[in-house]
């Protein structure tokens, strides 16, 4: 009998990928994914700890789940409630103390052991907690990806050794680890055989990726991209998230040479002030970032940039904030994420003096977001009248429309009757852009299909 699995995911693409893999791991036990928690046999909350309120949100969601778990128990059935991800890693014992009906708490490096952990939950009364950083890498023990959409993620690297002073990732995800190249190539080939046309390589520090190549030499991300570009029928390659310090010449050259490597890069800079970058332990200056962008644009003139920013880091002055605004004006971003600094217990910045008042953070965030929004809108509007290749996906399709993405990651909608949709999925077709909104485009097929 199939059992019902409900996974709710917060946070980054890595968590989205992990949730998919968790579903793969438990599929052989008969669990089939469902969008609803009601009547589920297994509910997994895959959490994110990067900013505040993650645990409060989690506790309120868990509270909402309790009656569903009780309703199931009243029928003589069991709903296993599991908390995964970075909140589980950081606050596992606290979760179990406050929410004793949570059956299973496990960290991001342990989910390949889900079948075993579920068996323990069913066998033993009392919760199971597993927040090990196992020595044997979990990737080696994961089954093949089951679901393979037009656009797929492929995790190539995990963890982080950089210890930016505001960030929990090195503590929740552990040290940097790169997957073996042969396993990555095999997974990419399998995805493409199953219909995937776009692969996004994932890693917390994806461009810190390194491994022994097929020729026995040391390969970085650049070489890996060249290798993956040899796979026939793989139309698009992307990677995220990168660190400016690891943006090496080989990877930049890959942007020049590989047509499948999309001209869009998410490269977090966090701040435009050297003093703040130093206090953040970013180990690069604002001008280093400008120089990297110059090189990228020399290699691939149409490359569009995305970034992450933190405003209100401890000690940030008006002048520091102005330096961030200046950097944004100088570079011009196609899109970006910006956040108020959030004090994370246990990180060095949480203990720094001169924490910034909330109203100052709010004002700085608003000013920065206004500028970023104007840049994003201008970027989207610059597409009107152009013809762009759009890769059509089955996800996100609305009534009477099909959905795809431009090389620059813009969501693009094209009118199409429901009966014609299947012909679009997985195709990269030229679309003439007719309208732009702050976060999407619409257009018409340049040539009918
Ligand atoms: N406060 C605010 N933003 C943060 N980020 C990471 N840690 C914090 C924090 N403590 C942001 C960074 C990072 C993105 C994933 O989240 O900008 O690039
Ligand atoms: Fe966090 Fe910095 Fe590592 Fe990114 S590079 S995951 S911001 S510590």
Short mmCIF file of N, CA, C and O in Angstrom, two decimals, residues 160-240:
data_model
loop_
_atom_site.label_atom_id
_atom_site.label_comp_id
_atom_site.label_asym_id
_atom_site.label_seq_id
_atom_site.Cartn_x
_atom_site.Cartn_y
_atom_site.Cartn_z
N UNK A 160 30.73 24.64 3.88
CA UNK A 160 31.47 25.87 3.71
C UNK A 160 32.51 26.01 4.81
O UNK A 160 32.22 25.74 5.97
N UNK A 161 33.72 26.41 4.39
CA UNK A 161 34.79 26.65 5.37
C UNK A 161 35.10 28.12 5.52
O UNK A 161 36.12 28.48 6.07
N UNK A 162 34.27 28.98 4.97
CA UNK A 162 34.69 30.39 4.89
C UNK A 162 34.39 31.18 6.16
O UNK A 162 35.00 32.19 6.41
N UNK A 163 33.42 30.75 6.91
CA UNK A 163 33.13 31.39 8.19
C UNK A 163 32.96 32.89 8.09
O UNK A 163 33.61 33.65 8.81
N UNK A 164 32.09 33.33 7.20
CA UNK A 164 31.67 34.73 7.25
C UNK A 164 31.09 34.93 8.65
O UNK A 164 30.39 34.04 9.16
N UNK A 165 31.35 36.07 9.24
CA UNK A 165 31.08 36.20 10.69
C UNK A 165 29.59 36.25 11.03
O UNK A 165 29.23 36.15 12.20
N UNK A 166 28.72 36.42 10.02
CA UNK A 166 27.28 36.50 10.29
C UNK A 166 26.57 35.17 10.04
O UNK A 166 25.39 35.03 10.35
N UNK A 167 27.27 34.17 9.49
CA UNK A 167 26.57 33.06 8.83
C UNK A 167 26.63 31.74 9.60
O UNK A 167 27.67 31.36 10.13
N UNK A 168 25.51 31.03 9.62
CA UNK A 168 25.42 29.74 10.33
C UNK A 168 25.82 28.54 9.48
O UNK A 168 26.01 27.44 10.02
N UNK A 169 25.94 28.74 8.17
CA UNK A 169 26.11 27.58 7.27
C UNK A 169 27.31 26.69 7.64
O UNK A 169 27.18 25.47 7.67
N UNK A 170 28.48 27.27 7.94
CA UNK A 170 29.60 26.37 8.28
C UNK A 170 29.29 25.50 9.50
O UNK A 170 29.87 24.42 9.64
N UNK A 171 28.38 25.96 10.36
CA UNK A 171 28.05 25.16 11.55
C UNK A 171 26.93 24.16 11.26
O UNK A 171 26.90 23.09 11.84
N UNK A 172 25.98 24.53 10.39
CA UNK A 172 24.86 23.62 10.17
C UNK A 172 25.12 22.63 9.03
O UNK A 172 24.58 21.52 9.04
N UNK A 173 25.89 23.06 8.05
CA UNK A 173 26.13 22.17 6.89
C UNK A 173 27.47 21.49 6.94
O UNK A 173 27.76 20.60 6.15
N UNK A 174 28.36 21.99 7.81
CA UNK A 174 29.66 21.36 7.94
C UNK A 174 30.66 21.84 6.91
O UNK A 174 30.42 22.78 6.15
N UNK A 175 31.81 21.15 6.89
CA UNK A 175 32.95 21.58 6.07
C UNK A 175 32.68 21.35 4.58
O UNK A 175 31.83 20.53 4.21
N UNK A 176 33.43 22.08 3.78
CA UNK A 176 33.31 21.95 2.33
C UNK A 176 33.59 20.53 1.87
O UNK A 176 34.57 19.92 2.30
N UNK A 177 32.74 20.04 1.00
CA UNK A 177 32.94 18.70 0.45
C UNK A 177 32.52 18.73 -1.02
O UNK A 177 31.46 19.26 -1.35
N UNK A 178 33.37 18.21 -1.90
CA UNK A 178 33.01 18.14 -3.32
C UNK A 178 32.72 16.70 -3.69
O UNK A 178 33.46 15.79 -3.31
N UNK A 179 31.68 16.51 -4.43
CA UNK A 179 31.35 15.14 -4.88
C UNK A 179 32.34 14.68 -5.95
O UNK A 179 32.82 15.50 -6.74
N UNK A 180 32.57 13.38 -6.05
CA UNK A 180 33.48 12.89 -7.10
C UNK A 180 32.93 13.23 -8.50
O UNK A 180 31.73 13.16 -8.75
N UNK A 181 33.85 13.58 -9.38
CA UNK A 181 33.47 14.02 -10.72
C UNK A 181 32.72 12.93 -11.49
O UNK A 181 31.72 13.20 -12.16
N UNK A 182 33.20 11.69 -11.38
CA UNK A 182 32.55 10.61 -12.14
C UNK A 182 31.07 10.49 -11.73
O UNK A 182 30.20 10.28 -12.58
N UNK A 183 30.79 10.65 -10.44
CA UNK A 183 29.39 10.53 -9.97
C UNK A 183 28.55 11.69 -10.51
O UNK A 183 27.37 11.51 -10.87
N UNK A 184 29.15 12.87 -10.59
CA UNK A 184 28.41 14.04 -11.09
C UNK A 184 28.10 13.87 -12.58
O UNK A 184 26.97 14.09 -13.03
N UNK A 185 29.12 13.43 -13.34
CA UNK A 185 28.91 13.26 -14.79
C UNK A 185 27.84 12.19 -15.02
O UNK A 185 26.93 12.38 -15.84
N UNK A 186 27.93 11.11 -14.26
CA UNK A 186 26.94 10.03 -14.44
C UNK A 186 25.54 10.54 -14.11
O UNK A 186 24.58 10.25 -14.83
N UNK A 187 25.41 11.32 -13.04
CA UNK A 187 24.08 11.82 -12.67
C UNK A 187 23.56 12.78 -13.74
O UNK A 187 22.38 12.74 -14.10
N UNK A 188 24.44 13.62 -14.26
CA UNK A 188 24.02 14.57 -15.30
C UNK A 188 23.56 13.81 -16.54
O UNK A 188 22.51 14.13 -17.13
N UNK A 189 24.31 12.78 -16.93
CA UNK A 189 23.94 12.01 -18.13
C UNK A 189 22.58 11.34 -17.95
O UNK A 189 21.76 11.32 -18.87
N UNK A 190 22.37 10.82 -16.74
CA UNK A 190 21.10 10.16 -16.47
C UNK A 190 19.94 11.14 -16.52
O UNK A 190 18.88 10.86 -17.07
N UNK A 191 20.17 12.32 -15.94
CA UNK A 191 19.11 13.34 -15.98
C UNK A 191 18.73 13.66 -17.42
O UNK A 191 17.56 13.74 -17.77
N UNK A 192 19.75 13.85 -18.26
CA UNK A 192 19.48 14.23 -19.65
C UNK A 192 18.77 13.09 -20.39
O UNK A 192 17.82 13.33 -21.14
N UNK A 193 19.21 11.87 -20.11
CA UNK A 193 18.50 10.72 -20.72
C UNK A 193 17.03 10.71 -20.35
O UNK A 193 16.17 10.31 -21.13
N UNK A 194 16.73 11.18 -19.14
CA UNK A 194 15.34 11.19 -18.68
C UNK A 194 14.59 12.46 -19.04
O UNK A 194 13.51 12.70 -18.53
N UNK A 195 15.18 13.30 -19.87
CA UNK A 195 14.42 14.44 -20.37
C UNK A 195 14.85 15.80 -19.85
O UNK A 195 14.34 16.83 -20.31
N UNK A 196 15.77 15.85 -18.92
CA UNK A 196 16.24 17.16 -18.43
C UNK A 196 17.03 17.87 -19.53
O UNK A 196 17.82 17.25 -20.24
N UNK A 197 16.77 19.17 -19.67
CA UNK A 197 17.48 19.95 -20.68
C UNK A 197 18.32 21.06 -20.07
O UNK A 197 19.11 21.70 -20.73
N UNK A 198 18.06 21.34 -18.78
CA UNK A 198 18.82 22.39 -18.09
C UNK A 198 19.25 21.86 -16.73
O UNK A 198 18.42 21.35 -15.98
N UNK A 199 20.54 21.98 -16.43
CA UNK A 199 21.03 21.54 -15.12
C UNK A 199 21.65 22.73 -14.40
O UNK A 199 22.48 23.45 -14.96
N UNK A 200 21.23 22.92 -13.16
CA UNK A 200 21.86 23.92 -12.30
C UNK A 200 22.69 23.19 -11.27
O UNK A 200 22.15 22.43 -10.46
N UNK A 201 24.00 23.39 -11.33
CA UNK A 201 24.88 22.76 -10.35
C UNK A 201 24.77 23.54 -9.05
O UNK A 201 24.83 24.77 -9.04
N UNK A 202 24.58 22.81 -7.96
CA UNK A 202 24.35 23.46 -6.68
C UNK A 202 25.50 23.22 -5.71
O UNK A 202 26.10 22.15 -5.69
N UNK A 203 25.73 24.22 -4.89
CA UNK A 203 26.65 24.09 -3.76
C UNK A 203 26.64 25.38 -2.97
O UNK A 203 26.41 26.44 -3.54
N UNK A 204 26.86 25.28 -1.66
CA UNK A 204 26.92 26.51 -0.86
C UNK A 204 28.06 27.39 -1.35
O UNK A 204 28.02 28.60 -1.25
N UNK A 205 29.11 26.75 -1.83
CA UNK A 205 30.27 27.43 -2.40
C UNK A 205 30.61 26.72 -3.69
O UNK A 205 31.66 26.11 -3.82
N UNK A 206 29.70 26.79 -4.62
CA UNK A 206 29.80 25.89 -5.78
C UNK A 206 31.10 26.09 -6.55
O UNK A 206 31.66 25.16 -7.09
N UNK A 207 31.59 27.32 -6.57
CA UNK A 207 32.83 27.52 -7.35
C UNK A 207 34.09 27.21 -6.54
O UNK A 207 35.19 27.38 -7.03
N UNK A 208 33.91 26.71 -5.31
CA UNK A 208 35.04 26.13 -4.58
C UNK A 208 35.16 24.64 -4.92
O UNK A 208 36.04 23.95 -4.42
N UNK A 209 34.26 24.16 -5.79
CA UNK A 209 34.28 22.76 -6.19
C UNK A 209 35.67 22.36 -6.69
O UNK A 209 36.31 23.09 -7.44
N UNK A 210 36.13 21.18 -6.30
CA UNK A 210 37.38 20.67 -6.84
C UNK A 210 37.36 19.15 -6.77
O UNK A 210 36.67 18.58 -5.90
N UNK A 211 38.08 18.54 -7.66
CA UNK A 211 38.11 17.08 -7.63
C UNK A 211 39.13 16.56 -8.62
O UNK A 211 39.76 17.33 -9.35
N UNK A 212 39.28 15.23 -8.62
CA UNK A 212 40.21 14.63 -9.57
C UNK A 212 39.44 14.32 -10.84
O UNK A 212 38.46 13.59 -10.83
N UNK A 213 39.90 14.92 -11.94
CA UNK A 213 39.20 14.79 -13.20
C UNK A 213 39.42 13.44 -13.86
O UNK A 213 40.20 12.61 -13.37
N UNK A 214 38.73 13.26 -14.98
CA UNK A 214 38.83 11.98 -15.69
C UNK A 214 40.26 11.74 -16.20
O UNK A 214 40.64 10.60 -16.44
N UNK A 215 41.02 12.81 -16.37
CA UNK A 215 42.41 12.70 -16.83
C UNK A 215 43.40 12.61 -15.66
O UNK A 215 44.61 12.67 -15.86
N UNK A 216 42.91 12.50 -14.45
CA UNK A 216 43.79 12.40 -13.29
C UNK A 216 44.25 13.75 -12.77
O UNK A 216 44.88 13.83 -11.72
N UNK A 217 43.96 14.83 -13.50
CA UNK A 217 44.38 16.17 -13.06
C UNK A 217 43.35 16.76 -12.10
O UNK A 217 42.24 16.27 -11.99
N UNK A 218 43.78 17.81 -11.38
CA UNK A 218 42.85 18.50 -10.47
C UNK A 218 41.92 19.39 -11.28
O UNK A 218 42.38 20.22 -12.06
N UNK A 219 40.63 19.18 -11.14
CA UNK A 219 39.65 19.99 -11.84
C UNK A 219 38.93 20.92 -10.87
O UNK A 219 38.60 20.52 -9.75
N UNK A 220 38.66 22.11 -11.34
CA UNK A 220 37.79 23.01 -10.60
C UNK A 220 36.44 23.06 -11.29
O UNK A 220 36.15 22.27 -12.21
N UNK A 221 35.61 24.00 -10.88
CA UNK A 221 34.28 24.11 -11.47
C UNK A 221 34.35 24.36 -12.98
O UNK A 221 33.56 23.82 -13.75
N UNK A 222 35.32 25.19 -13.41
CA UNK A 222 35.44 25.53 -14.83
C UNK A 222 35.57 24.27 -15.68
O UNK A 222 34.82 24.06 -16.64
N UNK A 223 36.53 23.40 -15.29
CA UNK A 223 36.74 22.17 -16.06
C UNK A 223 35.48 21.30 -16.06
O UNK A 223 35.13 20.66 -17.06
N UNK A 224 34.85 21.24 -14.92
CA UNK A 224 33.62 20.43 -14.82
C UNK A 224 32.57 20.96 -15.80
O UNK A 224 31.88 20.17 -16.47
N UNK A 225 32.47 22.27 -15.92
CA UNK A 225 31.48 22.84 -16.84
C UNK A 225 31.81 22.46 -18.29
O UNK A 225 30.93 22.09 -19.06
N UNK A 226 33.10 22.53 -18.64
CA UNK A 226 33.48 22.11 -20.00
C UNK A 226 33.08 20.65 -20.23
O UNK A 226 32.59 20.29 -21.30
N UNK A 227 33.32 19.83 -19.23
CA UNK A 227 33.01 18.40 -19.37
C UNK A 227 31.50 18.17 -19.55
O UNK A 227 31.06 17.42 -20.41
N UNK A 228 30.71 18.84 -18.72
CA UNK A 228 29.26 18.63 -18.78
C UNK A 228 28.69 19.17 -20.08
O UNK A 228 27.69 18.64 -20.60
N UNK A 229 29.34 20.18 -20.63
CA UNK A 229 28.86 20.76 -21.90
C UNK A 229 28.99 19.77 -23.05
O UNK A 229 28.41 19.96 -24.12
N UNK A 230 29.77 18.69 -22.84
CA UNK A 230 29.90 17.67 -23.91
C UNK A 230 28.69 16.75 -23.97
O UNK A 230 28.57 15.95 -24.90
N UNK A 231 27.82 16.81 -22.97
CA UNK A 231 26.67 15.88 -22.98
C UNK A 231 25.67 16.34 -24.03
O UNK A 231 25.15 17.46 -23.96
N UNK A 232 25.41 15.49 -25.04
CA UNK A 232 24.48 15.90 -26.09
C UNK A 232 23.09 16.12 -25.48
O UNK A 232 22.73 15.49 -24.49
N UNK A 233 22.35 17.05 -26.05
CA UNK A 233 20.98 17.35 -25.61
C UNK A 233 20.87 18.12 -24.29
O UNK A 233 19.78 18.43 -23.86
N UNK A 234 22.01 18.37 -23.65
CA UNK A 234 21.94 19.26 -22.47
C UNK A 234 22.06 20.68 -23.01
O UNK A 234 23.12 21.09 -23.48
N UNK A 235 20.93 21.40 -22.96
CA UNK A 235 20.92 22.70 -23.63
C UNK A 235 21.43 23.83 -22.77
O UNK A 235 21.90 24.84 -23.26
N UNK A 236 21.25 23.70 -21.46
CA UNK A 236 21.61 24.81 -20.58
C UNK A 236 22.32 24.33 -19.32
O UNK A 236 21.90 23.35 -18.71
N UNK A 237 23.31 25.11 -18.93
CA UNK A 237 24.03 24.86 -17.68
C UNK A 237 24.05 26.13 -16.85
O UNK A 237 24.23 27.24 -17.39
N UNK A 238 23.87 25.98 -15.56
CA UNK A 238 24.01 27.10 -14.62
C UNK A 238 24.68 26.56 -13.37
O UNK A 238 24.75 25.33 -13.16
N UNK A 239 25.08 27.45 -12.49
CA UNK A 239 25.63 27.03 -11.20
C UNK A 239 25.36 28.10 -10.16
O UNK A 239 25.31 29.28 -10.47
N UNK A 240 25.13 27.67 -8.93
CA UNK A 240 24.94 28.58 -7.83
C UNK A 240 25.12 27.85 -6.51
O UNK A 240 24.91 26.65 -6.47
#
